Coordinates of C-alpha atoms in Angstrom, one line a residue:
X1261 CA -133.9 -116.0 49.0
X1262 CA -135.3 -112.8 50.9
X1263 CA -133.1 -110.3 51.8
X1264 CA -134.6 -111.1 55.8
X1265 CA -133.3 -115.1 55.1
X1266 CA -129.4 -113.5 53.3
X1267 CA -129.7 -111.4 56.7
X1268 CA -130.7 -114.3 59.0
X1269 CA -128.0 -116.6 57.4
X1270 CA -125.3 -114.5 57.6
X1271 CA -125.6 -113.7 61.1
X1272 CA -126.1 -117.9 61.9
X1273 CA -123.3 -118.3 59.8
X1274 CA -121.3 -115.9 62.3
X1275 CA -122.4 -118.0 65.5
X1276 CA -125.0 -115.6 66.5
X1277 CA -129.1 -116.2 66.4
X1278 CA -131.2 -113.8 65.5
X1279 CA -132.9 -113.1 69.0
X1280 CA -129.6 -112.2 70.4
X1281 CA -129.0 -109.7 67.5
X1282 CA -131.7 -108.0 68.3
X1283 CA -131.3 -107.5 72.0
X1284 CA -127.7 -106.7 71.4
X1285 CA -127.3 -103.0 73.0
X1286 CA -127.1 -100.3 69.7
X1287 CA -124.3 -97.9 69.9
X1288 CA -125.5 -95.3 67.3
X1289 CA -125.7 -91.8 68.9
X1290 CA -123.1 -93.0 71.7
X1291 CA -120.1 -90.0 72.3
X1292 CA -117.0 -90.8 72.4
X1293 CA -114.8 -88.6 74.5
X1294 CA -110.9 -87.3 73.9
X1295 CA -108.9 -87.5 76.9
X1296 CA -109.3 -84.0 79.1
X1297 CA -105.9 -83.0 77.9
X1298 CA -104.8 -82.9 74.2
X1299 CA -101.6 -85.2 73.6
X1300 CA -98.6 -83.3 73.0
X1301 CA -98.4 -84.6 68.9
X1302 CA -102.0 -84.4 68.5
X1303 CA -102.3 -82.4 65.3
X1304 CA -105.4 -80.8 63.5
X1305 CA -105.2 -81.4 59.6
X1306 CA -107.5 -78.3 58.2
X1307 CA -109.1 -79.4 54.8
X1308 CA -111.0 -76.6 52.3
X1309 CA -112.2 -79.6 51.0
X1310 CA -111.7 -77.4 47.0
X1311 CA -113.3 -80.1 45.1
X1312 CA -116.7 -79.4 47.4
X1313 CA -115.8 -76.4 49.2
X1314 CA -119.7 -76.1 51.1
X1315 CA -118.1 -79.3 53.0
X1316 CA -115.2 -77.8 54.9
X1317 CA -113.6 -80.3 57.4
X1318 CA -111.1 -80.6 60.4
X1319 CA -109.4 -83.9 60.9
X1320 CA -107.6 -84.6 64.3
X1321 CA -104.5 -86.8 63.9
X1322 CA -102.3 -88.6 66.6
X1323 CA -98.6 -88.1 65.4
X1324 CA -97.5 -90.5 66.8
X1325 CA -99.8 -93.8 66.0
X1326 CA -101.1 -92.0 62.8
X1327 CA -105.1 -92.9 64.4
X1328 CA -107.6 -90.8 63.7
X1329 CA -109.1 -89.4 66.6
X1330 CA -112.5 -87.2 64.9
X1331 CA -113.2 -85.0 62.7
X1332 CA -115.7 -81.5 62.4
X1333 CA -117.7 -80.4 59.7
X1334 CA -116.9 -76.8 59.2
X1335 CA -119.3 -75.4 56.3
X1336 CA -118.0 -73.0 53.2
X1337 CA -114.6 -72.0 52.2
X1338 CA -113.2 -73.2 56.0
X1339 CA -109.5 -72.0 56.7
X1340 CA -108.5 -72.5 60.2
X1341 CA -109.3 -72.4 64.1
X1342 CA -109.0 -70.0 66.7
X1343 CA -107.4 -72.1 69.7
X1344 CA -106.9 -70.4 72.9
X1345 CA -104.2 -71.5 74.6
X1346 CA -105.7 -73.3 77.6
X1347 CA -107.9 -75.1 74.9
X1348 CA -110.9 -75.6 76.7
X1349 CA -113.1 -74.6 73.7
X1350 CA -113.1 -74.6 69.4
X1351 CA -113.5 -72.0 67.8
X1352 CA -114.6 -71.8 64.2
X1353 CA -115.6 -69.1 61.6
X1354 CA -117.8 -70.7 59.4
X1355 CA -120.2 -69.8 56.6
X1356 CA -123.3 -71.8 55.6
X1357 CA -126.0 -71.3 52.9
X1358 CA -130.3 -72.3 53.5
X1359 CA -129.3 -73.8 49.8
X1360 CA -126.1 -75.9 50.9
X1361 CA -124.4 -73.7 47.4
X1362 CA -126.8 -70.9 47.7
X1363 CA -129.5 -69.3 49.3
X1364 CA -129.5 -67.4 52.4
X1365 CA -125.8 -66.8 53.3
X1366 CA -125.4 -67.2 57.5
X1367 CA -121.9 -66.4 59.1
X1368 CA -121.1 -67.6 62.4
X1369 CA -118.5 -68.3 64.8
X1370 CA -119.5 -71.8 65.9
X1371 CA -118.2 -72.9 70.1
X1372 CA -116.8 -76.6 70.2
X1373 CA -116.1 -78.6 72.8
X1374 CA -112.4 -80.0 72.7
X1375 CA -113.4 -83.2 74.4
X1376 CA -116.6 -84.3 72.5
X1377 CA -116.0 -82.4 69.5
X1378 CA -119.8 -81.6 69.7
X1379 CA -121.1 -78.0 69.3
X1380 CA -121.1 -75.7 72.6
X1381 CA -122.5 -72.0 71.2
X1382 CA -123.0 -70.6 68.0
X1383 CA -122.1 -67.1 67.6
X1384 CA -124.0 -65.0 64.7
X1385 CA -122.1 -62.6 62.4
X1386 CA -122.4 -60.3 59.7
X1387 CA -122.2 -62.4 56.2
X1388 CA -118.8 -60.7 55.1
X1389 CA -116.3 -63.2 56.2
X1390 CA -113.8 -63.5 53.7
X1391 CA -113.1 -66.8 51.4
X1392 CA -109.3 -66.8 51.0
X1393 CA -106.9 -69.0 50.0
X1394 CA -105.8 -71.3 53.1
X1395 CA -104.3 -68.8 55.7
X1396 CA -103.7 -69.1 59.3
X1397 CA -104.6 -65.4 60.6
X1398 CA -107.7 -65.1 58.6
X1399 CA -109.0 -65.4 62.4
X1400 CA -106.9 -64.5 65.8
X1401 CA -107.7 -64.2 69.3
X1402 CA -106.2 -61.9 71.4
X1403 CA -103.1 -62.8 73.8
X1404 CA -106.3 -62.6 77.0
X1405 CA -108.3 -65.0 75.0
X1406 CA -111.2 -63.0 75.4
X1407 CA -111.8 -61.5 72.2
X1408 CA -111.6 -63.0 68.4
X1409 CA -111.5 -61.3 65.2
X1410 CA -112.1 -62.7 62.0
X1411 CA -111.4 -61.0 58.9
X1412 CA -114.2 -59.6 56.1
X1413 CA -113.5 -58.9 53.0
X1414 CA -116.5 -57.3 50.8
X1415 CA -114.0 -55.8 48.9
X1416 CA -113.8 -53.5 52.1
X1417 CA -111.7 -55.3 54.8
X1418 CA -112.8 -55.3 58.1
X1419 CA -112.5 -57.3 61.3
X1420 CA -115.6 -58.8 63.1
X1421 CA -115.3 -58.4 67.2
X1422 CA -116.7 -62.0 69.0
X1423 CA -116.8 -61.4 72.7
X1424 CA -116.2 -65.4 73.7
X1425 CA -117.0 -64.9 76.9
X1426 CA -120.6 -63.6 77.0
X1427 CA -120.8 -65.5 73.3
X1428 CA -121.7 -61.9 71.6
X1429 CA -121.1 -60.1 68.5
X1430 CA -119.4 -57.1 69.9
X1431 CA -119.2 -54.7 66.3
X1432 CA -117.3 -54.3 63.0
X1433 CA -113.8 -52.6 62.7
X1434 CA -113.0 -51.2 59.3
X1435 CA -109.3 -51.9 58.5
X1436 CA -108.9 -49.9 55.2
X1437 CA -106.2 -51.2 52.8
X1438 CA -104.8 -53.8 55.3
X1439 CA -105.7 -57.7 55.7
X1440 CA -105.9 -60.6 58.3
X1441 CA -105.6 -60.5 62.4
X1442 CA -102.4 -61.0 64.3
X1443 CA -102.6 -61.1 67.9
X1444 CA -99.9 -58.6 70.0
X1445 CA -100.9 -58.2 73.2
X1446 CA -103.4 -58.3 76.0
X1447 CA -105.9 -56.7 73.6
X1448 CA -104.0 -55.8 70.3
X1449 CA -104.2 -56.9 66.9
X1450 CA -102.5 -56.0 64.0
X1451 CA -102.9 -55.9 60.2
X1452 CA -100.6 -55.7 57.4
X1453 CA -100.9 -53.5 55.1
X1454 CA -100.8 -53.0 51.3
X1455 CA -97.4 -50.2 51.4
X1456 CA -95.9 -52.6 53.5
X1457 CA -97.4 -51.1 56.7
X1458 CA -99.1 -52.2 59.3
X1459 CA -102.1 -51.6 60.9
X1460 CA -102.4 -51.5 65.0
X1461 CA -106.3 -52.2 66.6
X1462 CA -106.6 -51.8 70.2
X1463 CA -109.9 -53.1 72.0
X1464 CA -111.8 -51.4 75.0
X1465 CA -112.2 -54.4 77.8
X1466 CA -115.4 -54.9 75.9
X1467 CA -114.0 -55.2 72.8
X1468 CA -114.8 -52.1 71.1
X1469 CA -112.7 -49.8 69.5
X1470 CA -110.3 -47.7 71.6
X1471 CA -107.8 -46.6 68.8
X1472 CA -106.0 -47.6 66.1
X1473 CA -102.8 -46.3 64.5
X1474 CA -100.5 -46.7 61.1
X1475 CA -97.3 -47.9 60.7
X1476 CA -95.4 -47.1 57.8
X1477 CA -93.0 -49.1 55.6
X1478 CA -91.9 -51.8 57.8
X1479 CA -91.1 -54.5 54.6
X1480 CA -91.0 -53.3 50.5
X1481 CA -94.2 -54.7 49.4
X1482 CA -93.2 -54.2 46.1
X1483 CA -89.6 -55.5 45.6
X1484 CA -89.4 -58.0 48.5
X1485 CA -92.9 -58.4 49.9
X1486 CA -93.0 -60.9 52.7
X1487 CA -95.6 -63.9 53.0
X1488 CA -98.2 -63.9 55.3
X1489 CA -97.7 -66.9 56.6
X1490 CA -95.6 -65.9 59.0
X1491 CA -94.6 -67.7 63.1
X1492 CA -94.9 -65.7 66.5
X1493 CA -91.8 -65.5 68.5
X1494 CA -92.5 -63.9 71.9
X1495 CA -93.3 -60.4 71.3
X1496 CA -92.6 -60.4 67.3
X1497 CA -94.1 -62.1 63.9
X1498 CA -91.4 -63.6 62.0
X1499 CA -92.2 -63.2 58.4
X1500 CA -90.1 -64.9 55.6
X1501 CA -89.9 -63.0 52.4
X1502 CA -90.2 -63.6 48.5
X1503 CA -86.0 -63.4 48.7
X1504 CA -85.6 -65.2 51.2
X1505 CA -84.8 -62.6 54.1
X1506 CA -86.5 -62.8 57.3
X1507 CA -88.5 -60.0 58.5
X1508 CA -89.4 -59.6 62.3
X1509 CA -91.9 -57.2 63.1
X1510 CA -91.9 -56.5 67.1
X1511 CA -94.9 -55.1 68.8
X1512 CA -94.3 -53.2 72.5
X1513 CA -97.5 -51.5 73.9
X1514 CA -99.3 -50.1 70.6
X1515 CA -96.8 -50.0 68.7
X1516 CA -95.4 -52.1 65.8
X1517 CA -91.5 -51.7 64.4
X1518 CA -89.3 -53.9 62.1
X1519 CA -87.0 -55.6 63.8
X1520 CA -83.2 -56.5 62.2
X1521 CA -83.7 -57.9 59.1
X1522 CA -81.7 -61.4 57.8
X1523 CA -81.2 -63.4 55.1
X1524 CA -82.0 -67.5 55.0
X1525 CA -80.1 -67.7 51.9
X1526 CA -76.5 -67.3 51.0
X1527 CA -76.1 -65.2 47.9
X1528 CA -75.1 -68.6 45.9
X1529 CA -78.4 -70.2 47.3
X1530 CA -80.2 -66.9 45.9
X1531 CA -78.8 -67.5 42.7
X1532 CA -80.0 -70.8 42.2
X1533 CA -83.7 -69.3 43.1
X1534 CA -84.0 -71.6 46.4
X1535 CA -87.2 -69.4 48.1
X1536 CA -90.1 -70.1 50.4
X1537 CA -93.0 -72.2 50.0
X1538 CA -96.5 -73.2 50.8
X1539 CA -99.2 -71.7 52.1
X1540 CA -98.2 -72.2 55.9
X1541 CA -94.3 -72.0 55.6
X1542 CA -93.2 -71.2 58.6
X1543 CA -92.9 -72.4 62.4
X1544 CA -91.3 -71.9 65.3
X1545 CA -90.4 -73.9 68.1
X1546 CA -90.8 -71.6 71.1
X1547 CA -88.6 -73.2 73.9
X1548 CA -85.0 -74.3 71.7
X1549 CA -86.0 -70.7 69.7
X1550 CA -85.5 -72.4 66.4
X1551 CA -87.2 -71.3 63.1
X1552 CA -88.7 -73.7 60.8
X1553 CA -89.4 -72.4 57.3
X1554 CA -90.1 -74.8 54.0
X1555 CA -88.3 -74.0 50.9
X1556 CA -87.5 -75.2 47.5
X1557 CA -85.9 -74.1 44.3
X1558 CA -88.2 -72.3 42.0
X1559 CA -88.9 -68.7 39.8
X1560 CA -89.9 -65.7 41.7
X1561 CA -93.9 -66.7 41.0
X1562 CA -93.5 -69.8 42.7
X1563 CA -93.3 -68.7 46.6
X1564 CA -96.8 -70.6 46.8
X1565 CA -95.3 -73.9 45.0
X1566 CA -94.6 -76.5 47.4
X1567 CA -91.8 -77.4 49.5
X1568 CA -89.0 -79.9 48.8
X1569 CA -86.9 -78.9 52.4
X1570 CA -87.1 -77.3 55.6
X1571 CA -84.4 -75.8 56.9
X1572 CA -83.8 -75.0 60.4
X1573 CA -82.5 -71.8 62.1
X1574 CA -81.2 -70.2 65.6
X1575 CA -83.6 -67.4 66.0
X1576 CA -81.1 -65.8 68.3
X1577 CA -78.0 -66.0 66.2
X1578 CA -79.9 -66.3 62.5
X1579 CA -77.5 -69.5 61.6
X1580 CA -79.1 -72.1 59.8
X1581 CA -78.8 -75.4 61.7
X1582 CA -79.6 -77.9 59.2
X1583 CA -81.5 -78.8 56.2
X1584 CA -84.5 -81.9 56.3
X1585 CA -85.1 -83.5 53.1
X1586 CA -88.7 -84.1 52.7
X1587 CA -90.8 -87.2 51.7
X1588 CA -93.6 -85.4 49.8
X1589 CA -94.0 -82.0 47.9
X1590 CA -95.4 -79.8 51.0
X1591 CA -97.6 -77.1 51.2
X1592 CA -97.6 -76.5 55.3
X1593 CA -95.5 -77.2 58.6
X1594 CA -96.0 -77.2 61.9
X1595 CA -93.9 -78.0 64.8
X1596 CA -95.0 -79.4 68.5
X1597 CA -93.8 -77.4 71.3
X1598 CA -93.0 -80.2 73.5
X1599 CA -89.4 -81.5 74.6
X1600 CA -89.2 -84.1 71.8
X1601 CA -90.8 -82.3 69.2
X1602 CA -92.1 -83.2 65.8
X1603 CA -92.4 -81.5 62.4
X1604 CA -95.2 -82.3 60.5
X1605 CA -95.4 -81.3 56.8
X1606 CA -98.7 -81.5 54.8
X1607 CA -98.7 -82.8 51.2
X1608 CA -102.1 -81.6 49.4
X1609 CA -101.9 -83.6 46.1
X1610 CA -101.7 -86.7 47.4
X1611 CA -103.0 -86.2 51.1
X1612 CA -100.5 -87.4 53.6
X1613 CA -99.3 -86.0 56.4
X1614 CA -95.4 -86.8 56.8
X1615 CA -93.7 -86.7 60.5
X1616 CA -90.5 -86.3 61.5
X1617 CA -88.4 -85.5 64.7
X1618 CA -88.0 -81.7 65.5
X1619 CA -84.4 -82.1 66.7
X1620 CA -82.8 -84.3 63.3
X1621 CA -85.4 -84.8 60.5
X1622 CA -85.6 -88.0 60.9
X1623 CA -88.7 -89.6 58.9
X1624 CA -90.7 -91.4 61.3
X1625 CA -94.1 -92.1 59.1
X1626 CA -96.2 -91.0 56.8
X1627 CA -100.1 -90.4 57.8
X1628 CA -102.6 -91.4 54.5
X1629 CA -105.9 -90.0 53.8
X1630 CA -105.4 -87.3 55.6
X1631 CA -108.4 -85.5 53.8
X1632 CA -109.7 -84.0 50.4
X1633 CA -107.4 -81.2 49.9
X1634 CA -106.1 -80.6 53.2
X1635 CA -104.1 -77.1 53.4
X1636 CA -103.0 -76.1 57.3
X1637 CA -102.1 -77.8 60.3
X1638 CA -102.7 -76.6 63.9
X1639 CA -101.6 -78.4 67.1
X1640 CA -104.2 -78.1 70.1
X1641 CA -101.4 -77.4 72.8
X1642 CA -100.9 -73.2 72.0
X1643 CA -97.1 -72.3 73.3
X1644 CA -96.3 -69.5 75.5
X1645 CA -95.8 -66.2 73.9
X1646 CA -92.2 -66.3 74.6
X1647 CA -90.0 -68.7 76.6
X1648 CA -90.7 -69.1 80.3
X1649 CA -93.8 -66.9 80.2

């Protein structure tokens, strides 16, 4: 038998002639569209995609039905978005190559459009971006939304300017001996620094440089150096530390200081070598001011390993609230900043995204296939800088 009778049979055999097939309306190339607003547990699962790292990916979840609502293809050595708070765009630093694993190396910040998930703008840079590990801040925009930097690494580090407004290239900041982008303020990033410092860039309204200044010594990089994973808490970073002491670094003006140092573990806790995890260990949610940061028991060279627990803190007070036993070895958490919040934690390995509720860490399911070697999380919905603003 032909393969046109195996065809023809089959579709008889399903009730349905052959002349109706083929007047039957095709839906390839039809766009689907996400609702105008994203829902408040709709979670972006960010995938390096290690064992073919050309293929980067984004996967957008639903929390709470587990569905898969798209995906985006996001080239070489992806590590996150920049998601401005109104999210009523994507953005994306990418890197792509004329040879898919070599050739012609082209950097861009590519434009998407939330709804459609289809490409808006693409933004040309200079081929320096930097291929990390998974980190969240390898990218920020600025608290106006109007600016994003994305960090270069040649071995020089640098940050490159993206006006997203006019969709330009603005220039190239050199940021000697310091790393990554954190957002603090209207125009104001900072980066941290190799002596524990930090390193204060402040934009021109069209993004150039107006100045930068040092700060000095604000964590020991050498005896207790802090993870850069760290969660934004109004008008400070909160950065857990290889000891397990929490280090907030507040930012007024142009200007960076530490903030009171405390400890997440009691000295017995210390002893037993309980210590952060994961490549995205930390969250916060904004609105209750509670601190989210993944831990488990390991040597000092382990801070990367992941998580077995989350334990929960009053910002305010720096009590720990409770502890949330998790369902798989986790290498990232986030939080939703809505009233009934969920924690999400991100098992690599074996690619599922676990959920529980915010307020009790209570298990609610568990999300398969949640891609290759996924690695971050982002929710769409930004939060406020601080409560009530």
């Amino acid at each position: 038998m032909t393969g046109a009778c195996i065809f023809a049979a089959s579709v008889a055999g399903a009730g349905e002639s052959v002349p109706d097939l083929l007047h039957r309306q095709d839906s390839v190339g039809k766009v689907e569209q996400l609702a105008e607003s994203p829902g408040a547990h709709w979670v972006w699962v960010l995938d390096a995609n290690l064992s073919s790292m050309p293929d980067g990916r984004a996967w957008l979840f639903d929390a709470d039905s587990g569905r898969s609502m798209g995906s985006l293809n996001t080239g070489y050595s992806f590590v996150a978005f920049a998601l401005p708070r109104a999210y009523h765009e994507i953005y994306s630093a990418e890197t792509y190559y004329s040879r898919h694993t070599r050739g012609v190396r082209t950097d861009v910040v590519s434009v998407y459009d939330p709804n459609t998930l289809s490409p808006r703008a693409e933004i040309a840079l200079p081929p320096k971006r930097a291929s990390t590990i998974p980190r969240l801040n390898d990218s920020a925009l600025t608290d106006d939304g109007r600016f994003m930097a994305v960090f270069n690494l040649t071995p020089a580090t640098s940050l490159s300017i993206v006006d997203t407004r006019t969709r330009k290239f603005v220039g190239e900041i050199g940021i000697p001996g310091c790393s990554l982008a954190f957002p603090a303020g209207a125009r104001t990033l900072f980066s941290l620094c190799f002596n524990g410092g930090a390193l204060v860039t402040e934009l021109n309204p069209d993004g150039s440089l107006s100045s930068q200044s040092r700060v000095e010594k604000l964590f020991d990089a050498e005896g207790d150096f802090i993870a850069d994973n760290g969660a934004r808490f109004g008008n400070a970073w909160l950065f857990p530390s290889l000891y397990g002491n929490l280090y907030p670094l507040e930012f007024t003006g142009k200007t960076i200081k530490a903030g009171k140092v405390w400890s997440l573990v009691t000295k017995k806790e210390r002893r037993e070598n309980w210590r952060i995890s994961g490549y995205q260990g930390s969250a916060v949610h904004v609105a209750t001011g509670r601190l989210f940061v993944l831990m488990h028991q390991g040597a000092p060279d382990t801070y990367k390993d992941p998580g077995t627990e989350v334990w929960v803190y009053d910002i305010g007070s720096g009590k720990r609230l409770w502890r949330i036993a998790l369902e798989h070895a986790t290498v990232a958490i986030g939080v939703s900043q809505d009233a009934d919040a969920v924690l999400v934690g991100l098992d690599m390995l074996s690619s599922h995204l676990d959920v529980y509720t915010a307020v009790d860490g209570r298990h609610l399911r568990s999300i398969g296939e949640v891609g290759v070697t996924p690695a971050l999380v982002q929710f769409p919905w930004q939060p406020p800088a601080a409560p009530g603003k």
